[in-house]
CSV table of C-alpha atoms in Angstrom, one decimal:
chain,number,residue,atom,x,y,z
A,37,MET,CA,-15.7,-1.7,3.3
A,38,GLY,CA,-16.2,-2.7,6.9
A,39,LEU,CA,-14.2,-1.3,9.8
A,40,LYS,CA,-12.2,-3.6,12.1
A,41,PHE,CA,-12.5,-3.6,15.9
A,42,LEU,CA,-9.4,-2.0,17.5
A,43,THR,CA,-8.2,-1.8,21.1
A,44,GLU,CA,-5.1,0.2,22.3
A,45,ASN,CA,-3.8,0.6,25.8
A,46,ILE,CA,-1.9,3.2,27.7
A,47,SER,CA,-0.9,2.3,31.2
A,48,GLU,CA,2.0,4.8,31.8
A,49,GLY,CA,1.6,8.3,33.1
A,50,LEU,CA,-1.8,8.0,34.7
A,51,ASP,CA,-2.5,10.0,37.9
A,52,TYR,CA,-5.4,9.8,40.4
A,53,LEU,CA,-6.9,13.0,41.8
A,54,VAL,CA,-9.2,13.2,44.8
A,55,GLU,CA,-11.4,16.3,45.4
A,56,GLU,CA,-10.3,18.3,48.4
A,57,GLN,CA,-13.2,20.6,49.1
A,58,ASN,CA,-15.4,17.9,50.7
A,59,LYS,CA,-14.1,16.6,54.0
A,60,ASP,CA,-16.5,13.6,53.9
A,61,THR,CA,-14.2,11.1,52.2
A,62,THR,CA,-17.2,8.9,51.1
A,63,ASP,CA,-18.4,11.8,48.9
A,64,ARG,CA,-15.1,12.8,47.5
A,65,LYS,CA,-14.9,12.4,43.7
A,66,VAL,CA,-11.9,10.5,42.3
A,67,TYR,CA,-10.5,11.3,38.8
A,68,ILE,CA,-8.1,9.5,36.5
A,69,THR,CA,-5.9,11.9,34.4
A,70,GLY,CA,-3.1,11.5,31.9
A,71,PRO,CA,-2.5,10.3,28.4
A,72,PHE,CA,-5.5,8.3,27.1
A,73,MET,CA,-4.5,7.8,23.4
A,74,MET,CA,-1.5,8.3,21.2
A,75,ALA,CA,-1.0,9.4,17.6
A,76,GLU,CA,1.7,9.5,14.9
A,77,GLU,CA,3.9,7.1,16.8
A,78,LYS,CA,3.9,3.3,16.4
A,79,ASN,CA,2.3,1.7,19.4
A,80,GLN,CA,2.9,-1.8,20.9
A,81,ASN,CA,0.6,-3.3,18.3
A,82,GLY,CA,2.6,-1.7,15.5
A,83,ARG,CA,-0.3,0.6,14.5
A,84,ILE,CA,0.0,4.3,13.8
A,85,TYR,CA,-3.0,6.7,14.3
A,86,LYS,CA,-3.1,9.9,12.3
A,87,ARG,CA,-3.0,13.0,14.4
A,88,GLU,CA,-5.5,14.8,12.1
A,89,GLU,CA,-8.0,12.0,12.5
A,90,MET,CA,-7.5,11.9,16.2
A,91,ILE,CA,-8.2,15.6,16.5
A,92,SER,CA,-11.4,15.2,14.5
A,93,GLU,CA,-12.5,12.2,16.4
A,94,VAL,CA,-11.8,13.8,19.8
A,95,ALA,CA,-14.0,16.8,18.7
A,96,ARG,CA,-16.8,14.5,17.6
A,97,TYR,CA,-16.6,12.4,20.8
A,98,THR,CA,-16.5,15.6,23.0
A,99,GLU,CA,-19.5,17.1,21.3
A,100,LEU,CA,-21.7,14.0,21.1
A,101,MET,CA,-20.6,12.0,24.2
A,102,ILE,CA,-18.8,14.1,26.7
A,103,LYS,CA,-21.0,17.2,26.6
A,104,THR,CA,-24.1,15.0,26.8
A,105,LYS,CA,-22.6,13.0,29.7
A,106,ARG,CA,-22.8,9.7,27.9
A,107,SER,CA,-19.0,9.1,27.7
A,108,ILE,CA,-18.9,6.1,30.0
A,109,GLY,CA,-16.4,3.3,30.0
A,110,GLU,CA,-16.4,-0.2,31.4
A,111,MET,CA,-14.0,-2.3,33.5
A,112,ASN,CA,-11.9,-4.3,31.0
A,113,HIS,CA,-13.0,-4.8,27.4
A,114,PRO,CA,-16.2,-6.6,26.7
A,115,GLN,CA,-16.5,-8.4,23.4
A,116,SER,CA,-18.9,-5.8,22.0
A,117,THR,CA,-19.1,-2.6,20.1
A,118,GLU,CA,-21.9,-1.5,22.6
A,119,VAL,CA,-21.2,0.1,26.0
A,120,ASN,CA,-23.2,-1.4,28.8
A,121,PRO,CA,-24.2,1.1,31.5
A,122,VAL,CA,-24.6,-1.7,34.0
A,123,ASN,CA,-20.8,-2.2,33.9
A,124,ALA,CA,-19.8,1.4,33.7
A,125,CYS,CA,-17.0,2.4,36.1
A,126,HIS,CA,-16.0,5.9,34.9
A,127,ARG,CA,-17.1,8.8,32.7
A,128,VAL,CA,-14.7,10.8,30.6
A,129,VAL,CA,-15.2,14.5,31.3
A,130,GLU,CA,-12.4,16.0,29.2
A,131,LEU,CA,-10.3,15.0,26.2
A,132,LYS,CA,-7.8,17.3,24.4
A,133,VAL,CA,-5.0,16.7,22.0
A,134,VAL,CA,-1.5,17.8,23.2
A,135,GLU,CA,1.2,17.2,20.6
A,136,ASN,CA,0.9,13.5,19.8
A,137,TYR,CA,-1.2,12.5,22.8
A,138,VAL,CA,-4.8,12.7,23.8
A,139,MET,CA,-4.8,13.9,27.4
A,140,GLY,CA,-7.9,12.9,29.3
A,141,LYS,CA,-9.7,13.4,32.6
A,142,SER,CA,-12.2,10.8,33.8
A,143,GLN,CA,-14.5,10.7,36.9
A,144,VAL,CA,-14.8,7.5,38.7
A,145,LEU,CA,-18.5,6.7,39.1
A,146,SER,CA,-20.5,5.6,42.2
A,147,THR,CA,-21.8,2.5,40.4
A,148,ASN,CA,-20.8,-1.0,41.6
A,149,MET,CA,-18.0,-1.1,39.1
A,150,GLY,CA,-17.0,2.4,40.0
A,151,CYS,CA,-16.8,1.5,43.7
A,152,LEU,CA,-14.6,-1.5,42.7
A,153,LEU,CA,-12.4,0.8,40.6
A,154,LYS,CA,-12.0,3.2,43.5
A,155,SER,CA,-11.0,0.4,45.8
A,156,LEU,CA,-8.4,-0.8,43.3
A,157,ILE,CA,-7.0,2.7,43.0
A,158,ASN,CA,-6.9,3.2,46.8
A,159,ASP,CA,-5.1,-0.1,47.1
A,160,GLY,CA,-2.4,0.9,44.6
A,161,VAL,CA,-3.4,-1.6,41.8
A,162,ARG,CA,-1.8,-0.6,38.5
A,163,LEU,CA,-4.4,0.1,35.9
A,164,GLY,CA,-4.5,1.3,32.3
A,165,ILE,CA,-6.8,3.2,30.0
A,166,SER,CA,-7.6,1.4,26.8
A,167,SER,CA,-9.5,2.7,23.8
A,168,ARG,CA,-12.3,0.7,22.1
A,169,ALA,CA,-12.7,1.8,18.5
A,170,LEU,CA,-13.3,1.0,14.9
A,171,GLY,CA,-11.0,1.7,12.0
A,172,SER,CA,-9.3,0.5,8.8
A,173,VAL,CA,-5.7,-0.7,9.0
A,174,ASN,CA,-3.5,-0.3,5.9
A,175,GLU,CA,0.1,-1.4,5.5
A,176,THR,CA,2.4,1.5,4.5
A,177,THR,CA,6.1,2.3,4.6
A,178,ARG,CA,5.6,3.7,8.1
A,179,GLY,CA,3.8,0.7,9.4
A,180,LYS,CA,0.1,-0.2,10.0
A,181,GLU,CA,-1.7,3.1,9.5
A,182,VAL,CA,-5.2,3.4,10.9
A,183,SER,CA,-7.8,5.4,9.0
A,184,ASP,CA,-11.6,6.0,9.4
A,185,PHE,CA,-11.0,6.1,13.2
A,186,HIS,CA,-14.2,5.9,15.3
A,187,LEU,CA,-13.9,6.0,19.0
A,188,ILE,CA,-16.5,3.8,20.9
A,189,CYS,CA,-15.3,4.4,24.4
A,190,LEU,CA,-12.4,4.4,26.8
A,191,ASP,CA,-12.2,1.5,29.2
A,192,VAL,CA,-10.2,0.8,32.4
A,193,VAL,CA,-8.2,-2.4,32.1
A,194,HIS,CA,-6.1,-4.4,34.5
A,195,GLU,CA,-4.1,-6.8,32.3
A,196,PRO,CA,-4.3,-5.0,29.0
A,197,SER,CA,-1.9,-7.2,27.0
A,198,VAL,CA,-3.7,-10.4,27.8
A,199,GLN,CA,-7.2,-8.9,27.6
A,200,LYS,CA,-6.4,-7.2,24.3
A,201,ALA,CA,-5.0,-10.3,22.7
A,202,MET,CA,-8.0,-12.4,23.7
A,203,LEU,CA,-10.5,-9.8,22.5
A,204,GLU,CA,-8.9,-9.1,19.1
A,205,SER,CA,-8.5,-12.8,18.5
A,206,VAL,CA,-12.3,-13.1,18.9
A,207,MET,CA,-13.2,-9.9,16.9
A,208,GLU,CA,-10.5,-10.0,14.1
A,209,ASN,CA,-12.7,-11.7,11.5
A,210,ARG,CA,-15.7,-9.4,12.1
A,211,GLU,CA,-16.4,-6.1,10.5
A,212,TRP,CA,-18.7,-3.1,11.4
A,213,ILE,CA,-20.0,0.0,9.7
A,214,VAL,CA,-21.0,3.3,11.3
A,215,GLN,CA,-24.3,4.5,10.0
A,216,PRO,CA,-25.0,8.2,9.4
A,217,ASN,CA,-26.9,8.4,12.7
A,218,GLY,CA,-23.9,7.1,14.6
A,219,ILE,CA,-25.3,3.6,15.2
A,220,ILE,CA,-22.8,0.8,14.8
A,221,VAL,CA,-24.0,-2.3,13.0
A,222,GLU,CA,-22.1,-5.5,12.2
A,223,CYS,CA,-21.4,-6.2,8.5
A,224,ILE,CA,-22.8,-9.4,7.1
A,225,LYS,CA,-20.3,-9.4,4.3
A,226,GLY,CA,-19.7,-13.1,4.5
A,227,ALA,CA,-23.3,-13.9,4.1
A,228,TYR,CA,-23.7,-11.6,1.1
A,229,ASN,CA,-20.6,-13.0,-0.5
A,230,HIS,CA,-21.9,-16.5,-0.1
A,231,LEU,CA,-25.3,-15.7,-1.6
A,232,ASP,CA,-23.7,-13.8,-4.5
A,233,HIS,CA,-21.5,-16.7,-5.3
A,234,ALA,CA,-24.4,-19.1,-5.1
A,235,LEU,CA,-26.6,-17.0,-7.4
A,236,LYS,CA,-23.8,-17.1,-10.1
A,237,SER,CA,-24.4,-20.8,-10.6
A,238,ILE,CA,-28.1,-21.3,-10.4
A,239,PRO,CA,-29.0,-24.8,-11.7
A,240,THR,CA,-31.4,-25.2,-14.6
A,241,LYS,CA,-33.4,-27.9,-12.7
A,242,ASP,CA,-35.2,-27.4,-9.3
A,243,THR,CA,-34.4,-23.7,-9.5
A,244,ASP,CA,-37.1,-22.7,-7.0
A,245,ALA,CA,-35.9,-25.2,-4.4
A,246,PHE,CA,-32.3,-24.0,-4.9
A,247,LEU,CA,-33.2,-20.4,-4.4
A,248,ARG,CA,-35.3,-21.1,-1.3
A,249,GLU,CA,-32.4,-23.0,0.2
A,250,GLN,CA,-29.9,-20.3,-0.5
A,251,LEU,CA,-32.2,-17.5,0.9
A,252,LEU,CA,-33.0,-19.5,4.0
A,253,GLU,CA,-29.2,-20.0,4.6
A,254,PHE,CA,-28.6,-16.3,4.0
A,255,ILE,CA,-31.3,-15.3,6.5
A,256,ASN,CA,-29.9,-17.7,9.1
A,257,LYS,CA,-26.4,-16.2,8.7
A,258,VAL,CA,-27.8,-12.7,9.1
A,259,LYS,CA,-29.6,-13.7,12.2
A,260,GLN,CA,-26.4,-15.0,13.7
A,261,THR,CA,-24.8,-11.5,13.5
A,262,HIS,CA,-27.5,-9.9,15.7
């Protein structure tokens, strides 16, 4: 079963820290700290993330991404499961689960997007941290419970409600799988289903032409997902 693309935003409780030891303000590092994700409580999308899965995923992300300094995030949510370093504006340096929240610390980068982010912070613009992830959503008595949670990255967003609605509207009919090596690939479930349905009613005449047509259609649909 493929995983759905999920985004969640937290815009309350974020703080901004500036290093004090360097008197040269151009070299001072700026950090974003506060709650980055939430578990066990129904969020504004009506979804509930399991604390046990959140703990496990934070551990995985810390080991594979934070410790290797690959835990970058972008400005706003792009319509992709891939993180583009060209648009990176911050790097998560710490995540830890405290009760039902994932508390984080992120360093603003010196990239073009990072400089823009720093300017927005200095000018008092309200920003939020939003997770970009994959997961399965199941209806339960508690609400929409998320399982198989896989964190892609944490982005900085300006208008999370609008951005999130637009993004999920585009991505809602697409599914992904996480391969054993950690690479995320888009499912081609629809193409397989169409081919499977067609092969159940192979005509007795012009069989070869029919099969060629169906295979070509299948290949074209697969190409459209990449």
